Short mmCIF file of C-alpha atoms in Angstrom, two decimals:
data_model
loop_
_atom_site.label_atom_id
_atom_site.label_comp_id
_atom_site.label_asym_id
_atom_site.label_seq_id
_atom_site.Cartn_x
_atom_site.Cartn_y
_atom_site.Cartn_z
CA UNK A 121 -12.50 -3.44 16.84
CA UNK A 122 -13.88 -2.55 13.26
CA UNK A 123 -12.65 -4.48 10.61
CA UNK A 124 -10.11 -3.56 8.39
CA UNK A 125 -10.25 -3.30 4.86
CA UNK A 126 -7.68 -2.65 2.51
CA UNK A 127 -8.38 -1.46 -1.55
CA UNK A 128 -5.59 -1.24 -3.84
CA UNK A 129 -5.06 0.52 -7.29
CA UNK A 130 -3.07 -0.05 -10.15
CA UNK A 131 -3.10 0.96 -14.15
CA UNK A 132 -4.25 -1.53 -16.33
CA UNK A 133 -1.97 0.06 -18.79
CA UNK A 134 1.61 1.71 -18.81
CA UNK A 135 2.15 3.39 -16.00
CA UNK A 136 4.31 6.62 -16.30
CA UNK A 137 5.09 6.93 -13.25
CA UNK A 138 6.97 3.09 -13.53
CA UNK A 139 8.61 3.98 -15.69
CA UNK A 140 10.56 7.67 -13.74
CA UNK A 141 10.75 5.16 -10.66
CA UNK A 142 12.54 2.93 -13.15
CA UNK A 143 14.94 5.67 -14.29
CA UNK A 144 15.38 7.42 -10.80
CA UNK A 145 16.29 4.66 -8.94
CA UNK A 146 18.91 3.66 -11.93
CA UNK A 147 19.55 0.15 -10.31
CA UNK A 148 20.35 -2.37 -13.78
CA UNK A 149 19.01 -5.07 -12.67
CA UNK A 150 15.64 -4.09 -12.55
CA UNK A 151 13.71 -5.61 -15.59
CA UNK A 152 10.06 -4.28 -15.26
CA UNK A 153 8.20 -2.46 -12.46
CA UNK A 154 4.74 -2.50 -11.64
CA UNK A 155 3.64 0.29 -8.73
CA UNK A 156 -0.49 -0.22 -6.86
CA UNK A 157 -1.74 2.81 -4.43
CA UNK A 158 -2.95 1.43 -1.93
CA UNK A 159 -5.95 1.97 0.41
CA UNK A 160 -6.14 0.79 4.16
CA UNK A 161 -9.66 1.86 5.57
CA UNK A 162 -10.30 1.50 9.11
CA UNK A 163 -13.81 0.77 9.70
CA UNK A 164 -17.02 -1.58 8.50
CA UNK A 165 -18.19 -1.46 4.99
CA UNK A 166 -20.55 -3.41 3.54
CA UNK A 167 -19.67 -5.49 0.22
CA UNK A 168 -21.77 -2.69 -2.04
CA UNK A 169 -20.10 0.00 0.03
CA UNK A 170 -16.92 -0.83 -0.27
CA UNK A 171 -17.41 -1.26 -4.35
CA UNK A 172 -18.48 2.40 -4.18
CA UNK A 173 -15.27 3.04 -2.60
CA UNK A 174 -13.31 1.37 -4.13
CA UNK A 175 -15.05 3.42 -7.74
CA UNK A 176 -14.63 6.97 -5.67
CA UNK A 177 -11.29 6.08 -5.72
CA UNK A 178 -9.49 5.12 -8.31
CA UNK A 179 -10.36 6.28 -12.43
CA UNK A 180 -11.97 3.45 -13.61
CA UNK A 181 -10.96 3.88 -17.51
CA UNK A 182 -7.10 3.92 -16.81
CA UNK A 183 -6.90 1.85 -13.41
CA UNK A 184 -8.53 -0.90 -11.76
CA UNK A 185 -9.30 -1.51 -8.26
CA UNK A 186 -8.76 -5.01 -5.91
CA UNK A 187 -11.22 -4.92 -2.97
CA UNK A 188 -9.41 -7.68 -0.25
CA UNK A 189 -7.53 -9.11 -2.45
CA UNK A 190 -3.75 -8.29 -4.01
CA UNK A 191 -3.23 -6.42 -7.15
CA UNK A 192 -3.26 -8.39 -10.03
CA UNK A 193 0.45 -7.65 -11.33
CA UNK A 194 2.95 -8.97 -13.79
CA UNK A 195 4.81 -11.75 -12.25
CA UNK A 196 7.58 -10.29 -9.67
CA UNK A 197 10.99 -11.04 -7.48
CA UNK A 198 10.17 -8.41 -4.49
CA UNK A 199 7.31 -5.96 -3.70
CA UNK A 200 8.36 -3.35 -1.49
CA UNK A 201 5.44 -1.03 0.36
CA UNK A 202 5.66 2.19 1.87
CA UNK A 203 3.30 3.45 4.19
CA UNK A 204 3.45 6.18 6.64
CA UNK A 205 5.35 5.85 10.29
CA UNK A 206 2.63 6.07 12.87
CA UNK A 207 1.20 9.88 13.70
CA UNK A 208 2.58 11.57 9.98
CA UNK A 209 -0.27 13.31 8.78
CA UNK A 210 -0.66 11.25 5.35
CA UNK A 211 -2.64 13.93 2.74
CA UNK A 212 -3.54 11.20 0.51
CA UNK A 213 -4.97 9.37 3.16
CA UNK A 214 -7.06 12.26 4.88
CA UNK A 215 -8.25 13.27 0.87
CA UNK A 216 -9.43 9.82 0.60
CA UNK A 217 -11.16 9.63 4.33
CA UNK A 218 -12.86 12.97 3.06
CA UNK A 219 -14.05 11.79 -0.70
CA UNK A 220 -15.58 8.50 1.44
CA UNK A 221 -18.19 10.71 4.51
CA UNK A 222 -19.11 12.82 0.93
CA UNK A 223 -19.64 9.32 -0.61
CA UNK A 224 -21.14 7.10 2.06
CA UNK A 225 -22.92 10.51 4.16
CA UNK A 226 -20.99 9.27 6.66
CA UNK A 227 -18.73 10.19 9.35
CA UNK A 228 -15.63 8.02 10.68
CA UNK A 229 -15.05 7.70 14.40
CA UNK A 230 -12.22 9.18 16.03
CA UNK A 231 -10.54 5.84 15.59
CA UNK A 232 -11.19 4.87 12.23
CA UNK A 233 -9.25 6.43 9.70
CA UNK A 234 -7.70 5.41 6.41
CA UNK A 235 -4.48 5.35 5.24
CA UNK A 236 -2.30 5.31 2.03
CA UNK A 237 0.62 3.41 1.29
CA UNK A 238 2.12 1.99 -1.69
CA UNK A 239 3.59 -1.05 -3.30
CA UNK A 240 6.09 -0.54 -5.78
CA UNK A 241 6.45 -4.48 -7.32
CA UNK A 242 10.22 -4.76 -8.82
CA UNK A 243 11.13 -7.86 -11.43
CA UNK A 244 15.21 -8.29 -11.39
CA UNK A 245 17.07 -10.64 -10.04
CA UNK A 246 17.80 -9.32 -6.84
CA UNK A 247 19.64 -10.31 -3.92
CA UNK A 248 17.28 -9.51 -0.24
CA UNK A 249 19.81 -6.41 0.67
CA UNK A 250 19.07 -5.27 -2.57
CA UNK A 251 15.65 -5.03 -2.36
CA UNK A 252 16.32 -3.48 1.32
CA UNK A 253 18.75 -0.83 -0.65
CA UNK A 254 16.13 -0.15 -3.71
CA UNK A 255 13.55 0.09 -0.85
CA UNK A 256 15.58 2.93 1.42
CA UNK A 257 15.94 4.99 -1.80
CA UNK A 258 12.23 4.96 -2.46
CA UNK A 259 10.98 5.59 1.34
CA UNK A 260 12.63 8.40 3.58
CA UNK A 261 12.71 6.74 6.75
CA UNK A 262 12.13 9.52 9.54
CA UNK A 263 8.88 9.72 8.17
CA UNK A 264 7.79 5.88 6.15
CA UNK A 265 8.18 2.61 6.61
CA UNK A 266 9.29 0.50 4.07
CA UNK A 267 7.77 -3.76 4.05
CA UNK A 268 9.48 -5.82 1.73
CA UNK A 269 8.30 -9.32 0.63
CA UNK A 270 9.51 -12.02 -1.90
CA UNK A 271 7.48 -13.06 -4.08
CA UNK A 272 7.24 -16.48 -2.78
CA UNK A 273 6.35 -14.76 0.79
CA UNK A 274 4.07 -12.60 -0.88
CA UNK A 275 1.44 -15.77 -2.35
CA UNK A 276 2.01 -17.63 0.68
CA UNK A 277 0.17 -15.05 2.63
CA UNK A 278 -1.44 -13.79 0.45
CA UNK A 279 -0.29 -9.88 -0.12
CA UNK A 280 1.02 -8.04 1.96
CA UNK A 281 -0.40 -7.19 5.67
CA UNK A 282 -3.13 -4.70 5.99
CA UNK A 283 -1.15 -2.55 8.70
CA UNK A 284 -2.13 0.15 10.94
CA UNK A 285 0.35 2.43 11.86
CA UNK A 286 -1.38 3.57 15.44
CA UNK A 287 1.04 4.88 17.68
CA UNK A 288 0.58 2.51 21.16
CA UNK A 289 0.70 3.93 23.83
CA UNK A 290 0.98 0.58 26.13
CA UNK A 291 4.36 0.49 27.50
CA UNK A 292 5.97 -2.66 25.29
CA UNK A 293 6.91 -5.14 28.51
CA UNK A 294 11.13 -5.02 28.54
CA UNK A 295 12.84 -8.25 28.62
CA UNK A 296 15.39 -7.98 31.57
CA UNK A 297 18.31 -9.19 31.09
#
């Protein structure tokens, strides 16, 4: 099975989307908010190719890309990653995949894909329950999954997980009562 790579992109300067999101959430306890856009690549690439891909997926003047390591952000209390559920159309991921294929002049095979997701880093004295409420406000549960980590957990586990939203056609064993 092939490697899974993760590229995280964030603004070098104040991110207007973060300001906007902070306003929209209307949550007094949020002191600071940062956003990272994530591309999860399910395919094998060399270091050089990954660097080329990362360069093509971000604006090098205003953004910075991190390859297979978490984006460096301000201290935060909770990281909330929103990604698509298996089988949901991921336009950003699909577009990125086409760009990568053009860039490297090679096609992904049908098992390989690019998936997009987004992490919102929130600083504020929140409870886990409040972090989860914020996650529910950011996501559409019909098409998206929410993954939340506290600052401690994030650092212990070196960032978020590499999640591949594949439809598993294997029947889970049923636990008999």
